[in-house]
mmCIF file of C-alpha atoms in Angstrom:
data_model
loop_
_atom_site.group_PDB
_atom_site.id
_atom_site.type_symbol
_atom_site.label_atom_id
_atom_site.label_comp_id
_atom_site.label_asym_id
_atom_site.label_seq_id
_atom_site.Cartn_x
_atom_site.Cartn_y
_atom_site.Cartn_z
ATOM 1 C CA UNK A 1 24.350 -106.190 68.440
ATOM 2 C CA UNK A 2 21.136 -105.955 70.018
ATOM 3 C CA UNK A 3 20.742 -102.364 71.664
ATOM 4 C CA UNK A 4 17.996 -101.947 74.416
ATOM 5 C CA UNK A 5 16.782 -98.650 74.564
ATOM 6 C CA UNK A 6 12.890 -98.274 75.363
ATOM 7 C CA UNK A 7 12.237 -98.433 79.640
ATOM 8 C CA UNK A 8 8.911 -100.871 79.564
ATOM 9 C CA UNK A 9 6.753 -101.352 82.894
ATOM 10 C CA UNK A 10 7.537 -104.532 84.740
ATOM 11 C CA UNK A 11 6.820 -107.855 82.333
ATOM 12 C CA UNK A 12 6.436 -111.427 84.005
ATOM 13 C CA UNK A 13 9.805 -112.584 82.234
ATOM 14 C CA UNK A 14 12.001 -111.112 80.418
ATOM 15 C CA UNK A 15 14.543 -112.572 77.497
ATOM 16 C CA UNK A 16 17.431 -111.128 79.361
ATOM 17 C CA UNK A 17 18.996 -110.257 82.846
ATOM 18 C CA UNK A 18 22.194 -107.911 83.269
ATOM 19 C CA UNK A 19 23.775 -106.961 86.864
ATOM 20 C CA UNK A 20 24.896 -103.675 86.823
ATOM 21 C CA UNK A 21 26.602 -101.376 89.650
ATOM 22 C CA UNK A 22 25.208 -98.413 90.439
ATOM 23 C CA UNK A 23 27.583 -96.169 88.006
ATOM 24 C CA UNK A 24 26.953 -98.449 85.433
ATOM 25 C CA UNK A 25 23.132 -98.044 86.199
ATOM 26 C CA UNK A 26 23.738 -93.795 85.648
ATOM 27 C CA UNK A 27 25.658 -94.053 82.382
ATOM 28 C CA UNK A 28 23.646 -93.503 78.777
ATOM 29 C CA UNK A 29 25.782 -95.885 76.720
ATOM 30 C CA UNK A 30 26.886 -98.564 78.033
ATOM 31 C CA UNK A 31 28.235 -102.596 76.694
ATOM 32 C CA UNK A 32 27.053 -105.707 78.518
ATOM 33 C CA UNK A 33 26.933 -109.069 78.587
ATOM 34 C CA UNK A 34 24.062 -110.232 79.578
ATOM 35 C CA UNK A 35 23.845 -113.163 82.256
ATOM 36 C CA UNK A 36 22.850 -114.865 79.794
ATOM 37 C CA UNK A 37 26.339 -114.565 77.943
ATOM 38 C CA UNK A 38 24.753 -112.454 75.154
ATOM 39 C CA UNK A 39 26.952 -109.050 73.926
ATOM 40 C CA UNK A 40 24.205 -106.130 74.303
ATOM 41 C CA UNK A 41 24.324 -102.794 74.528
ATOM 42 C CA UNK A 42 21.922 -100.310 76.463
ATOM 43 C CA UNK A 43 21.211 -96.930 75.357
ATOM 44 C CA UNK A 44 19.170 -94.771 77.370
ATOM 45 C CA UNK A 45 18.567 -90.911 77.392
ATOM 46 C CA UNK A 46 21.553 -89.082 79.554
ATOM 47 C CA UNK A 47 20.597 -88.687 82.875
ATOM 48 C CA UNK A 48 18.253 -91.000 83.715
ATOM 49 C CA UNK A 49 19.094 -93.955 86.208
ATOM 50 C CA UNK A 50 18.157 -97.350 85.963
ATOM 51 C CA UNK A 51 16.380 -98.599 89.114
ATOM 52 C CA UNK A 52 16.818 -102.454 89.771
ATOM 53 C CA UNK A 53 14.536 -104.430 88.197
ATOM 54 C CA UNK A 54 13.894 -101.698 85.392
ATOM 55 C CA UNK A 55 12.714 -103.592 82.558
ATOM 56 C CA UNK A 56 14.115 -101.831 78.954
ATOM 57 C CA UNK A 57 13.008 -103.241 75.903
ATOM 58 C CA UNK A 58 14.564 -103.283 72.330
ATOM 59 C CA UNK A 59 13.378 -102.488 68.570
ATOM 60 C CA UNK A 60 12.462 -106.117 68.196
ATOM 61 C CA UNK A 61 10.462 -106.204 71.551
ATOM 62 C CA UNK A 62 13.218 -108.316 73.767
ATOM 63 C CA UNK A 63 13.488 -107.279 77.342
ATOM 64 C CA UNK A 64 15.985 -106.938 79.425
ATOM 65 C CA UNK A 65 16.137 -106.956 82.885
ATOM 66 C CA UNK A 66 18.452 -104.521 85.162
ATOM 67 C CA UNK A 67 19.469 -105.260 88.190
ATOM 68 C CA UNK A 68 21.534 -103.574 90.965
ATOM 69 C CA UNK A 69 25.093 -105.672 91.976
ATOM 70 C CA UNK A 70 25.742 -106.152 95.469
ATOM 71 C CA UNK A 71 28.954 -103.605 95.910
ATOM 72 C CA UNK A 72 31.128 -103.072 98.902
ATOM 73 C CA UNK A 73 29.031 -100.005 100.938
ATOM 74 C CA UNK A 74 29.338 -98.339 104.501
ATOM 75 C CA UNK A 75 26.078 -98.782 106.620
ATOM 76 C CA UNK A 76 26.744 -96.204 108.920
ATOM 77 C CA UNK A 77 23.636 -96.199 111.775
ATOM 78 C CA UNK A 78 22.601 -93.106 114.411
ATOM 79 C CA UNK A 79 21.611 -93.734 117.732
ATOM 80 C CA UNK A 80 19.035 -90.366 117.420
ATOM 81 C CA UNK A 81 16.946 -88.184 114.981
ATOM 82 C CA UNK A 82 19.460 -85.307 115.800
ATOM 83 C CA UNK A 83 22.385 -87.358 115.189
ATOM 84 C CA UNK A 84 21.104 -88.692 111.984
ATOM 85 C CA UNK A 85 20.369 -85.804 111.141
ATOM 86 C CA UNK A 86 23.959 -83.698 111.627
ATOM 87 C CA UNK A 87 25.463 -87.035 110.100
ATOM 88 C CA UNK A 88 23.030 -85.998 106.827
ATOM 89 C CA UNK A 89 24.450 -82.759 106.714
ATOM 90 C CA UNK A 90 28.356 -84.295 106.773
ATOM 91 C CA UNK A 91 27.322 -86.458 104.249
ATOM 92 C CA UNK A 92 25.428 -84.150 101.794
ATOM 93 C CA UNK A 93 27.956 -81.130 102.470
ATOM 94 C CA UNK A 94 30.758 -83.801 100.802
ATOM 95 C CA UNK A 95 28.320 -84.118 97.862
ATOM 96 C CA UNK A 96 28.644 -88.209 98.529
ATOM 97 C CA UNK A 97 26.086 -90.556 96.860
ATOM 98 C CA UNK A 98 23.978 -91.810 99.585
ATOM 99 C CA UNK A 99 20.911 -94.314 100.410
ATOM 100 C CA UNK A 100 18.933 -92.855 103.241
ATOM 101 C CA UNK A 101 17.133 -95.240 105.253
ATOM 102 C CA UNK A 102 15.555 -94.962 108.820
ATOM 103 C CA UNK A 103 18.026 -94.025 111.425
ATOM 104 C CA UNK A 104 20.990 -95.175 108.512
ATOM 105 C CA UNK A 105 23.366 -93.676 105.364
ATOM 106 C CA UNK A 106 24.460 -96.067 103.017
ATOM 107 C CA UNK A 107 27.603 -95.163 101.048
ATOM 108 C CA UNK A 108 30.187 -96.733 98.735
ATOM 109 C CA UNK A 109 32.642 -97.919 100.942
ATOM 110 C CA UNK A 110 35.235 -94.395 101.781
ATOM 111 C CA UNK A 111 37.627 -94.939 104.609
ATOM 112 C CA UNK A 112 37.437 -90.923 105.271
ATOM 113 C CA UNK A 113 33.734 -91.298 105.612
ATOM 114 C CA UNK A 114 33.737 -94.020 107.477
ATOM 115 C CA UNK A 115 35.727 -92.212 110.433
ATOM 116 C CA UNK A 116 34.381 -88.725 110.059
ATOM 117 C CA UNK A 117 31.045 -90.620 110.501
ATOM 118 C CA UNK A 118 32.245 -92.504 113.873
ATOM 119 C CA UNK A 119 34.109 -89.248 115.298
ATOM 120 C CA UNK A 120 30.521 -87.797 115.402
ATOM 121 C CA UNK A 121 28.977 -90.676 117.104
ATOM 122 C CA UNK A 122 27.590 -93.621 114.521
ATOM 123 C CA UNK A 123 28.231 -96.865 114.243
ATOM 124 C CA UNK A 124 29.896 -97.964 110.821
ATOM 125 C CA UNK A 125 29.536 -101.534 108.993
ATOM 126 C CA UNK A 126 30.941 -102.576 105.624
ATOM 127 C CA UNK A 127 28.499 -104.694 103.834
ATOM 128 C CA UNK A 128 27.800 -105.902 100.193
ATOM 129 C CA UNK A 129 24.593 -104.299 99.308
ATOM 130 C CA UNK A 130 22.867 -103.212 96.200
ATOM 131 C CA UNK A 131 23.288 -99.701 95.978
ATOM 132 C CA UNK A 132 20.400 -97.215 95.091
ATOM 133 C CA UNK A 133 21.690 -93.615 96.264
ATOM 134 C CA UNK A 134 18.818 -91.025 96.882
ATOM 135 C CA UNK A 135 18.631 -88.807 93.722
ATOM 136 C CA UNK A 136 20.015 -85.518 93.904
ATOM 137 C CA UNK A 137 20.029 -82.164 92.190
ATOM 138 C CA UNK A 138 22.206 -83.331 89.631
ATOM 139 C CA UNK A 139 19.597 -86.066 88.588
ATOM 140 C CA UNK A 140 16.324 -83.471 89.139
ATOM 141 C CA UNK A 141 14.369 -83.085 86.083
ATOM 142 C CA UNK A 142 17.335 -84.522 83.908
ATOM 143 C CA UNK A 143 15.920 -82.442 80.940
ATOM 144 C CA UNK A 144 16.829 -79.080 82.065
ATOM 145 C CA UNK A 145 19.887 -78.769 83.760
ATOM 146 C CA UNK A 146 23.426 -80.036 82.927
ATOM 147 C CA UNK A 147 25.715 -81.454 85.114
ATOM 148 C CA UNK A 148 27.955 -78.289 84.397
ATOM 149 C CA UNK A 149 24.907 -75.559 85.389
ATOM 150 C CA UNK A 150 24.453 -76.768 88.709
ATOM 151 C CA UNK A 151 28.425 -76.767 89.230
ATOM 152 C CA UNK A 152 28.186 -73.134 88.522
ATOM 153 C CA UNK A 153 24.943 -72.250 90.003
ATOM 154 C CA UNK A 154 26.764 -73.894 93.541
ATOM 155 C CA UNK A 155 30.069 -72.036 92.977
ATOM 156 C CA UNK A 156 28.054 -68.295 92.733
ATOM 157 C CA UNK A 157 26.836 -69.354 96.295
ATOM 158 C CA UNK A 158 30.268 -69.710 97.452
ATOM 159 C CA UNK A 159 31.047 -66.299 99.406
ATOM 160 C CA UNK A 160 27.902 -67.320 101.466
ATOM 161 C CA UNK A 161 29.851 -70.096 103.247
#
């Protein structure tokens, strides 16, 4: 089975194309098929995040081409800076995966988001969008921390709250 393991910068075309969603795009090991109809594997170091349209090549020099499915989000749109900016706060305080844009949050679709997010004043759409979440502290520097030591290092903060 061909495994694909090496990121490459962007090449004109590549052998291979795979659609991924976005928590397929944050796991190390994963098993494709490739739109092509080819079995593949990819194999990247845990923690990193394949962007869409990451090219990763493998030991024989094929490349393969990642790129982000359309999945069912929330587009959920403020009317104001401040009101963006509190609905950031909701948003981040549920430690939710979200694309920031201007004036917008994009989110998985989440029925509990969607209303807390209208009771404070947005409008909410559900869409099929590529998803590419902002990267967070569990993503930071991927080397150095573990999923577990930030877990920890947010629970000895707790008697702040």
């Amino acid at each position: 089975m061909l495994i694909f393991s090496e990121p490459v910068e962007s090449i004109k075309t590549p052998n291979f194309r795979v659609v991924l969603t976005f928590h397929e795009r944050t796991k190390g090991r994963l098993r494709i098929m490739t739109e092509e109809g080819m079995d593949a594997g990819i194999q990247i170091e845990r923690g990193q995040i394949l962007n869409d349209g990451q090219m990763i090549a493998s030991e024989n020099g094929e490349v393969l081409e990642v790129l982000a499915k359309a999945e069912s989000v929330s587009v959920a749109t403020a009317e104001s800076a401040l009101l963006f900016a509190r609905a950031c706060y909701h948003v981040g305080n549920r430690h939710a995966e979200v694309q920031i844009g201007t004036h917008e949050l994009i989110y998985l679709h989440d029925h509990v988001m969607d209303e807390m997010l209208r009771q404070l004043g947005l409008s909410v759409s559900a869409q099929k969008l590529p998803f590419q979440p902002e990267y967070g502290a569990y993503f930071a520097g991927g080397h150095s921390h573990s999923h577990d030591d930030e877990h920890s290092h947010i629970k000895s903060h707790d008697h702040h709250h």
